[in-house]
């Protein structure tokens, strides 16, 4: 009798089968709301000033001339982006080249622009300042980089670059740029163009509930902060990245058919760019910036089976040599750091200030010792100054 009574008293009421899961769900939601609120206060993000990116039917995305905006992501300080009268992220005017000045045009996407670092800490500004000291004459960098621009659209900037009458040009590319080359909509309808067009035309249409939930998780500040700390550990981040499949297959030679297709497209684009610059008597250099995981693996003593972090760099260097294009080798500078992943923001994946310093050192070395007429004597001036 007593045992039967005990079993009955231990049996849950029907309402508890609803209340207990509801309590658990509400607890999780409360924890998420509290953590989200706290991280949004401590890891703020924002945008002030004008929207300096605009869609363009021919160029894809353009920077608005004489425009200034300030942007902060959770991992960065407030960054000021100012674009000169030509829409270039450069403090120097883009008119006729001043007498005695050496001018470098840099083309590319967000890495070229110096996204996520103050301009004076970007590799363009650092390179210009160091070369000015080495060459003992003014050296300016006109930065034609545009955030989220497809690589094919970068080629449309060659004309504006040549009008600058540069003494050298640098094309900066990263694995992310190559990854998009075999997408069918890459030429005219990239995600970046869609994003800018949406911002210019007003709010997006209302999405369904599932999409909205996915967006909440994707844009969660708490998730971003958790990823920031988690991705600082190479033992966690590297294996996770290698699970991406096609996205990470540039690290696995021999290259997959998809990556062979991308490299063939890059070969064509680089060849066309080289032909136009060489016809104008302007030397062109290729700056291949590693992806963060790739950079970390460059300094690794033990590599995962089948992984070669230098495979893509070697392939791009061969393409550059084929077309008479100089190659700016970053491996020596990056591997000075035992963990080159620290040269990037863990979640944002752009170079931080330390990474920009490393790239600038490689650019300065390549220009001052590469046998380019405009920079001839800069290395000698440096050695004489050191002596």
CSV table of C-alpha atoms in Angstrom, one decimal:
chain,number,residue,atom,x,y,z
A,1,UNK,CA,0.0,0.0,0.0
A,2,UNK,CA,2.8,2.4,0.9
A,3,UNK,CA,4.8,1.6,-2.2
A,4,UNK,CA,1.8,2.1,-4.4
A,5,UNK,CA,1.2,5.5,-2.8
A,6,UNK,CA,4.8,6.5,-3.2
A,7,UNK,CA,4.7,5.7,-7.0
A,8,UNK,CA,1.6,7.8,-7.3
A,9,UNK,CA,3.1,10.7,-5.5
A,10,UNK,CA,6.3,10.5,-7.6
A,11,UNK,CA,4.3,10.5,-10.9
A,12,UNK,CA,4.4,13.9,-12.6
A,13,UNK,CA,1.2,15.8,-13.2
A,14,UNK,CA,0.4,16.3,-16.9
A,15,UNK,CA,0.9,20.0,-16.7
A,16,UNK,CA,4.5,19.4,-15.5
A,17,UNK,CA,5.3,17.8,-18.9
A,18,UNK,CA,4.7,21.3,-20.4
A,19,UNK,CA,5.9,23.4,-17.5
A,20,UNK,CA,9.3,21.9,-17.0
A,21,UNK,CA,10.4,22.2,-20.7
A,22,UNK,CA,9.0,25.7,-20.7
A,23,UNK,CA,11.0,26.6,-17.6
A,24,UNK,CA,14.2,25.2,-19.2
A,25,UNK,CA,13.5,27.1,-22.4
A,26,UNK,CA,12.8,30.3,-20.6
A,27,UNK,CA,16.0,29.9,-18.5
A,28,UNK,CA,18.1,29.4,-21.7
A,29,UNK,CA,16.4,32.4,-23.3
A,30,UNK,CA,17.0,34.5,-20.2
A,31,UNK,CA,20.7,33.5,-20.1
A,32,UNK,CA,21.0,34.3,-23.8
A,33,UNK,CA,19.4,37.8,-23.4
A,34,UNK,CA,21.6,38.6,-20.5
A,35,UNK,CA,24.8,37.5,-22.2
A,36,UNK,CA,23.7,39.3,-25.4
A,37,UNK,CA,23.1,42.5,-23.6
A,38,UNK,CA,26.3,42.3,-21.7
A,39,UNK,CA,28.5,41.6,-24.7
A,40,UNK,CA,26.8,44.3,-26.8
A,41,UNK,CA,27.8,46.8,-24.1
A,42,UNK,CA,31.4,45.5,-23.8
A,43,UNK,CA,31.9,44.6,-27.4
A,44,UNK,CA,30.1,47.4,-29.2
A,45,UNK,CA,29.6,47.9,-32.9
A,46,UNK,CA,28.3,50.9,-34.9
A,47,UNK,CA,28.4,53.2,-37.9
A,48,UNK,CA,28.4,57.0,-37.9
A,49,UNK,CA,28.6,59.5,-40.7
A,50,UNK,CA,27.7,58.8,-44.3
A,51,UNK,CA,27.3,55.5,-46.1
A,52,UNK,CA,30.5,55.7,-48.3
A,53,UNK,CA,29.8,52.6,-50.4
A,54,UNK,CA,27.4,52.7,-53.3
A,55,UNK,CA,26.4,50.2,-56.0
A,56,UNK,CA,27.5,51.0,-59.6
A,57,UNK,CA,26.2,49.1,-62.7
A,58,UNK,CA,29.7,48.9,-64.3
A,59,UNK,CA,32.1,48.9,-61.4
A,60,UNK,CA,30.0,46.9,-58.9
A,61,UNK,CA,30.7,48.9,-55.8
A,62,UNK,CA,32.3,52.3,-55.6
A,63,UNK,CA,33.6,54.4,-52.7
A,64,UNK,CA,31.8,57.8,-52.6
A,65,UNK,CA,34.3,60.6,-53.3
A,66,UNK,CA,35.0,63.0,-50.5
A,67,UNK,CA,33.1,60.8,-48.1
A,68,UNK,CA,33.9,60.0,-44.4
A,69,UNK,CA,32.4,57.4,-42.2
A,70,UNK,CA,33.3,55.8,-38.9
A,71,UNK,CA,32.8,52.1,-38.4
A,72,UNK,CA,33.3,49.8,-35.4
A,73,UNK,CA,33.0,46.0,-35.3
A,74,UNK,CA,33.1,44.1,-32.0
A,75,UNK,CA,36.8,43.2,-32.4
A,76,UNK,CA,38.0,46.6,-33.6
A,77,UNK,CA,38.2,50.2,-32.3
A,78,UNK,CA,36.3,52.9,-34.1
A,79,UNK,CA,37.9,53.2,-37.6
A,80,UNK,CA,37.6,56.3,-39.7
A,81,UNK,CA,37.3,55.7,-43.4
A,82,UNK,CA,37.9,58.8,-45.6
A,83,UNK,CA,37.9,58.6,-49.3
A,84,UNK,CA,39.6,61.3,-51.4
A,85,UNK,CA,38.1,63.1,-54.4
A,86,UNK,CA,38.5,60.0,-56.5
A,87,UNK,CA,36.9,57.7,-53.9
A,88,UNK,CA,40.3,56.2,-52.9
A,89,UNK,CA,41.2,55.5,-49.3
A,90,UNK,CA,44.2,57.8,-49.4
A,91,UNK,CA,45.1,61.1,-47.7
A,92,UNK,CA,46.9,62.3,-50.8
A,93,UNK,CA,45.0,64.0,-53.7
A,94,UNK,CA,44.6,61.9,-56.8
A,95,UNK,CA,45.3,64.6,-59.3
A,96,UNK,CA,48.5,65.0,-61.3
A,97,UNK,CA,51.5,63.4,-59.6
A,98,UNK,CA,53.5,66.1,-57.9
A,99,UNK,CA,57.0,66.6,-59.2
A,100,UNK,CA,59.6,64.4,-57.6
A,101,UNK,CA,57.0,62.1,-56.0
A,102,UNK,CA,56.9,58.4,-56.5
A,103,UNK,CA,53.3,57.0,-56.7
A,104,UNK,CA,52.1,53.4,-56.1
A,105,UNK,CA,48.6,52.3,-57.0
A,106,UNK,CA,47.2,49.4,-55.0
A,107,UNK,CA,44.2,47.4,-56.2
A,108,UNK,CA,42.1,44.8,-54.6
A,109,UNK,CA,39.2,44.2,-52.2
A,110,UNK,CA,39.0,44.7,-48.4
A,111,UNK,CA,42.6,43.6,-47.6
A,112,UNK,CA,43.9,46.2,-50.1
A,113,UNK,CA,41.6,48.9,-48.6
A,114,UNK,CA,43.0,48.2,-45.1
A,115,UNK,CA,39.6,47.2,-43.7
A,116,UNK,CA,39.5,47.1,-39.9
A,117,UNK,CA,42.6,49.2,-39.2
A,118,UNK,CA,43.1,53.0,-39.0
A,119,UNK,CA,44.5,54.2,-42.3
A,120,UNK,CA,47.8,55.4,-40.7
A,121,UNK,CA,48.2,51.8,-39.5
A,122,UNK,CA,47.4,50.2,-42.8
A,123,UNK,CA,50.1,48.5,-44.9
A,124,UNK,CA,49.6,51.2,-47.6
A,125,UNK,CA,50.3,54.1,-45.2
A,126,UNK,CA,53.1,52.3,-43.4
A,127,UNK,CA,54.8,51.3,-46.8
A,128,UNK,CA,54.5,54.9,-48.0
A,129,UNK,CA,56.1,56.3,-44.9
A,130,UNK,CA,58.9,53.8,-44.9
A,131,UNK,CA,59.7,54.2,-48.6
A,132,UNK,CA,59.6,58.0,-48.2
A,133,UNK,CA,62.4,57.7,-45.6
A,134,UNK,CA,64.4,55.1,-47.5
A,135,UNK,CA,64.2,56.8,-50.9
A,136,UNK,CA,64.6,60.3,-49.4
A,137,UNK,CA,61.8,61.6,-51.6
A,138,UNK,CA,58.0,61.6,-51.3
A,139,UNK,CA,56.3,58.2,-51.9
A,140,UNK,CA,52.5,58.0,-51.9
A,141,UNK,CA,50.1,55.1,-52.2
A,142,UNK,CA,46.8,55.6,-53.9
A,143,UNK,CA,44.5,52.9,-52.5
A,144,UNK,CA,41.9,51.7,-55.0
A,145,UNK,CA,40.8,48.8,-52.8
A,146,UNK,CA,37.0,48.4,-52.3
A,147,UNK,CA,35.4,46.4,-49.6
A,148,UNK,CA,33.5,43.2,-50.7
A,149,UNK,CA,34.3,43.8,-54.4
A,150,UNK,CA,34.5,40.7,-56.6
A,151,UNK,CA,38.0,40.2,-58.1
A,152,UNK,CA,36.6,40.5,-61.6
A,153,UNK,CA,35.3,43.9,-60.8
A,154,UNK,CA,38.7,44.9,-59.4
A,155,UNK,CA,40.0,44.6,-63.0
A,156,UNK,CA,37.7,47.6,-63.9
A,157,UNK,CA,39.9,49.7,-61.6
A,158,UNK,CA,43.0,49.3,-63.9
A,159,UNK,CA,41.9,52.3,-66.0
A,160,UNK,CA,41.6,54.7,-63.0
A,161,UNK,CA,44.9,53.3,-61.7
A,162,UNK,CA,46.7,54.0,-64.9
A,163,UNK,CA,45.4,57.6,-65.0
A,164,UNK,CA,47.3,58.1,-61.8
A,165,UNK,CA,50.5,57.7,-63.7
A,166,UNK,CA,51.9,55.3,-61.0
A,167,UNK,CA,55.5,54.2,-60.8
A,168,UNK,CA,54.3,50.8,-59.7
A,169,UNK,CA,51.1,48.9,-59.1
A,170,UNK,CA,50.2,46.2,-56.6
A,171,UNK,CA,47.3,43.8,-57.0
A,172,UNK,CA,46.4,42.3,-53.6
A,173,UNK,CA,44.4,39.1,-53.5
A,174,UNK,CA,43.4,36.5,-50.8
A,175,UNK,CA,42.0,33.0,-50.9
A,176,UNK,CA,38.5,34.5,-50.3
A,177,UNK,CA,38.8,36.5,-53.6
A,178,UNK,CA,39.7,33.4,-55.5
A,179,UNK,CA,37.0,31.3,-53.9
A,180,UNK,CA,34.3,33.5,-55.5
A,181,UNK,CA,35.8,33.3,-59.0
A,182,UNK,CA,33.8,30.2,-60.2
A,183,UNK,CA,30.5,31.5,-58.8
A,184,UNK,CA,28.1,32.1,-61.7
A,185,UNK,CA,26.9,35.4,-60.3
A,186,UNK,CA,30.3,36.7,-59.3
A,187,UNK,CA,30.7,39.1,-62.2
A,188,UNK,CA,27.5,41.1,-61.7
A,189,UNK,CA,25.7,40.2,-58.5
A,190,UNK,CA,28.0,39.6,-55.6
A,191,UNK,CA,26.8,39.5,-52.0
A,192,UNK,CA,28.6,42.8,-51.4
A,193,UNK,CA,26.8,44.5,-54.2
A,194,UNK,CA,23.5,43.2,-52.9
A,195,UNK,CA,24.4,44.4,-49.4
A,196,UNK,CA,25.2,47.9,-50.5
A,197,UNK,CA,22.2,48.1,-52.8
A,198,UNK,CA,19.9,47.1,-49.9
A,199,UNK,CA,21.5,49.7,-47.6
A,200,UNK,CA,21.0,52.3,-50.3
A,201,UNK,CA,17.4,51.4,-51.1
A,202,UNK,CA,16.1,51.0,-47.6
A,203,UNK,CA,15.2,48.2,-45.2
A,204,UNK,CA,15.0,44.6,-46.6
A,205,UNK,CA,11.6,42.9,-46.8
A,206,UNK,CA,10.4,40.9,-43.8
A,207,UNK,CA,11.7,37.4,-43.6
A,208,UNK,CA,10.0,34.3,-42.4
A,209,UNK,CA,10.4,33.2,-38.7
A,210,UNK,CA,13.1,30.5,-39.4
A,211,UNK,CA,15.2,33.0,-41.3
A,212,UNK,CA,14.8,35.6,-38.6
A,213,UNK,CA,15.9,33.1,-36.0
A,214,UNK,CA,19.0,32.1,-38.1
A,215,UNK,CA,19.8,35.8,-38.5
A,216,UNK,CA,19.6,36.4,-34.7
A,217,UNK,CA,22.1,33.6,-34.1
A,218,UNK,CA,24.3,34.7,-36.9
A,219,UNK,CA,24.4,38.3,-35.7
A,220,UNK,CA,24.6,37.4,-32.0
A,221,UNK,CA,27.2,39.4,-30.2
A,222,UNK,CA,27.6,36.7,-27.6
A,223,UNK,CA,28.3,34.2,-30.3
A,224,UNK,CA,30.9,36.5,-31.8
A,225,UNK,CA,32.7,37.1,-28.5
A,226,UNK,CA,32.7,33.3,-27.8
A,227,UNK,CA,34.2,32.7,-31.3
A,228,UNK,CA,36.8,35.5,-30.7
A,229,UNK,CA,38.2,33.7,-27.7
A,230,UNK,CA,37.8,30.2,-29.1
A,231,UNK,CA,39.5,31.0,-32.4
A,232,UNK,CA,42.5,32.4,-30.6
A,233,UNK,CA,43.4,28.8,-29.9
A,234,UNK,CA,45.0,27.2,-33.0
A,235,UNK,CA,44.3,23.8,-31.6
A,236,UNK,CA,40.6,24.6,-31.9
A,237,UNK,CA,40.5,26.9,-34.9
A,238,UNK,CA,42.7,25.1,-37.4
A,239,UNK,CA,40.9,21.7,-37.3
A,240,UNK,CA,37.6,23.5,-37.5
A,241,UNK,CA,38.7,25.4,-40.6
A,242,UNK,CA,40.0,22.3,-42.3
A,243,UNK,CA,36.5,20.8,-42.0
A,244,UNK,CA,35.1,23.4,-44.4
A,245,UNK,CA,35.7,21.2,-47.5
A,246,UNK,CA,35.9,23.1,-50.7
A,247,UNK,CA,36.6,26.4,-48.9
A,248,UNK,CA,39.7,24.9,-47.4
A,249,UNK,CA,40.8,22.8,-50.3
A,250,UNK,CA,43.4,25.3,-51.4
A,251,UNK,CA,45.5,23.9,-48.5
A,252,UNK,CA,45.4,20.4,-50.0
A,253,UNK,CA,47.5,19.7,-53.1
A,254,UNK,CA,46.9,18.5,-55.7
A,255,UNK,CA,44.2,21.0,-56.0
A,256,UNK,CA,40.6,19.9,-56.6
A,257,UNK,CA,38.9,20.6,-59.9
A,258,UNK,CA,37.1,23.6,-58.4
A,259,UNK,CA,40.4,25.2,-57.2
A,260,UNK,CA,42.1,24.4,-60.5
A,261,UNK,CA,39.2,26.3,-62.2
A,262,UNK,CA,39.7,29.2,-59.9
A,263,UNK,CA,43.5,29.3,-60.5
A,264,UNK,CA,42.9,29.2,-64.3
A,265,UNK,CA,40.5,32.2,-63.9
A,266,UNK,CA,43.1,34.0,-61.8
A,267,UNK,CA,45.7,33.3,-64.4
A,268,UNK,CA,43.6,35.0,-67.1
A,269,UNK,CA,42.8,38.0,-64.9
A,270,UNK,CA,46.4,38.5,-63.8
A,271,UNK,CA,47.6,38.1,-67.4
A,272,UNK,CA,45.2,40.7,-68.6
A,273,UNK,CA,46.1,43.1,-65.9
A,274,UNK,CA,49.8,42.6,-66.5
A,275,UNK,CA,49.4,43.3,-70.2
A,276,UNK,CA,47.7,46.6,-69.6
A,277,UNK,CA,50.1,47.8,-67.0
A,278,UNK,CA,53.2,46.7,-68.9
A,279,UNK,CA,51.9,48.4,-72.1
A,280,UNK,CA,51.9,51.6,-70.0
A,281,UNK,CA,55.4,50.9,-68.7
A,282,UNK,CA,54.2,50.3,-65.2
A,283,UNK,CA,55.6,47.3,-63.2
A,284,UNK,CA,52.9,45.2,-61.6
A,285,UNK,CA,53.4,43.2,-58.4
A,286,UNK,CA,51.2,40.5,-56.9
A,287,UNK,CA,50.5,40.5,-53.2
A,288,UNK,CA,49.0,37.2,-52.1
A,289,UNK,CA,47.8,37.6,-48.6
A,290,UNK,CA,47.3,34.3,-46.8
A,291,UNK,CA,44.0,33.3,-45.1
A,292,UNK,CA,44.3,33.3,-41.3
A,293,UNK,CA,44.5,29.5,-40.8
A,294,UNK,CA,46.9,29.3,-43.8
A,295,UNK,CA,49.2,31.8,-42.1
A,296,UNK,CA,49.0,29.9,-38.8
A,297,UNK,CA,50.0,26.7,-40.6
A,298,UNK,CA,53.0,28.4,-42.2
A,299,UNK,CA,54.8,28.4,-38.9
A,300,UNK,CA,53.6,25.0,-37.7
A,301,UNK,CA,56.2,22.4,-37.0
A,302,UNK,CA,53.8,19.5,-37.7
A,303,UNK,CA,51.2,19.8,-40.5
A,304,UNK,CA,48.0,17.7,-40.8
A,305,UNK,CA,48.3,14.9,-43.4
A,306,UNK,CA,47.8,16.2,-46.9
A,307,UNK,CA,48.0,19.9,-46.0
A,308,UNK,CA,50.5,22.3,-47.5
A,309,UNK,CA,49.9,26.0,-46.5
A,310,UNK,CA,52.4,27.1,-49.2
A,311,UNK,CA,50.7,25.3,-52.1
A,312,UNK,CA,48.5,28.3,-53.1
A,313,UNK,CA,51.4,30.7,-52.7
A,314,UNK,CA,53.6,28.6,-55.0
A,315,UNK,CA,50.8,28.4,-57.6
A,316,UNK,CA,50.2,32.2,-57.6
A,317,UNK,CA,53.9,32.9,-57.7
A,318,UNK,CA,54.2,30.7,-60.8
A,319,UNK,CA,51.3,32.5,-62.4
A,320,UNK,CA,53.0,35.9,-61.6
A,321,UNK,CA,56.3,34.7,-63.1
A,322,UNK,CA,54.5,33.5,-66.3
A,323,UNK,CA,53.2,37.1,-66.9
A,324,UNK,CA,56.3,39.0,-65.8
A,325,UNK,CA,54.6,40.1,-62.6
A,326,UNK,CA,56.6,40.6,-59.4
A,327,UNK,CA,55.6,38.5,-56.4
A,328,UNK,CA,55.6,39.9,-52.9
A,329,UNK,CA,56.5,37.0,-50.6
A,330,UNK,CA,55.0,37.3,-47.1
A,331,UNK,CA,56.2,34.0,-45.7
A,332,UNK,CA,59.4,35.3,-44.2
A,333,UNK,CA,57.8,38.1,-42.3
A,334,UNK,CA,54.8,36.1,-41.2
A,335,UNK,CA,56.8,33.2,-39.9
A,336,UNK,CA,58.9,35.5,-37.7
A,337,UNK,CA,55.8,35.2,-35.4
A,338,UNK,CA,55.5,31.8,-33.9
A,339,UNK,CA,51.7,32.1,-34.3
A,340,UNK,CA,51.0,34.1,-37.5
A,341,UNK,CA,47.3,33.8,-36.8
A,342,UNK,CA,47.8,36.5,-34.2
A,343,UNK,CA,48.4,38.9,-37.1
A,344,UNK,CA,44.6,38.8,-37.9
A,345,UNK,CA,41.4,39.5,-36.0
A,346,UNK,CA,40.1,36.0,-35.0
A,347,UNK,CA,36.5,36.4,-36.3
A,348,UNK,CA,36.8,39.4,-38.7
A,349,UNK,CA,39.7,37.6,-40.4
A,350,UNK,CA,41.2,40.8,-41.7
A,351,UNK,CA,44.8,41.9,-40.8
A,352,UNK,CA,45.2,43.7,-37.5
A,353,UNK,CA,47.9,46.4,-37.0
A,354,UNK,CA,50.6,43.8,-36.4
A,355,UNK,CA,49.7,42.0,-39.6
A,356,UNK,CA,49.7,45.3,-41.5
A,357,UNK,CA,53.2,45.9,-40.2
A,358,UNK,CA,54.4,42.6,-41.5
A,359,UNK,CA,52.9,43.1,-45.0
A,360,UNK,CA,54.3,46.6,-45.2
A,361,UNK,CA,57.8,45.3,-44.4
A,362,UNK,CA,57.5,42.8,-47.3
A,363,UNK,CA,56.2,45.5,-49.7
A,364,UNK,CA,59.0,47.9,-48.9
A,365,UNK,CA,61.6,45.1,-49.4
A,366,UNK,CA,60.1,44.1,-52.7
A,367,UNK,CA,59.9,47.7,-54.1
A,368,UNK,CA,63.3,48.8,-52.8
A,369,UNK,CA,65.3,45.7,-53.9
A,370,UNK,CA,63.3,44.6,-56.9
A,371,UNK,CA,65.2,46.5,-59.6
A,372,UNK,CA,62.3,49.0,-60.3
A,373,UNK,CA,63.6,52.2,-61.9
A,374,UNK,CA,61.5,54.5,-59.8
A,375,UNK,CA,62.8,53.0,-56.6
A,376,UNK,CA,66.4,52.4,-57.7
A,377,UNK,CA,68.8,53.5,-55.0
A,378,UNK,CA,66.3,53.3,-52.2
A,379,UNK,CA,68.0,50.2,-50.8
A,380,UNK,CA,71.5,51.8,-51.2
A,381,UNK,CA,70.3,54.9,-49.4
A,382,UNK,CA,69.0,52.7,-46.6
A,383,UNK,CA,72.3,50.9,-46.2
A,384,UNK,CA,74.3,54.2,-46.3
A,385,UNK,CA,72.0,55.6,-43.7
A,386,UNK,CA,72.5,52.6,-41.5
A,387,UNK,CA,76.2,52.8,-41.9
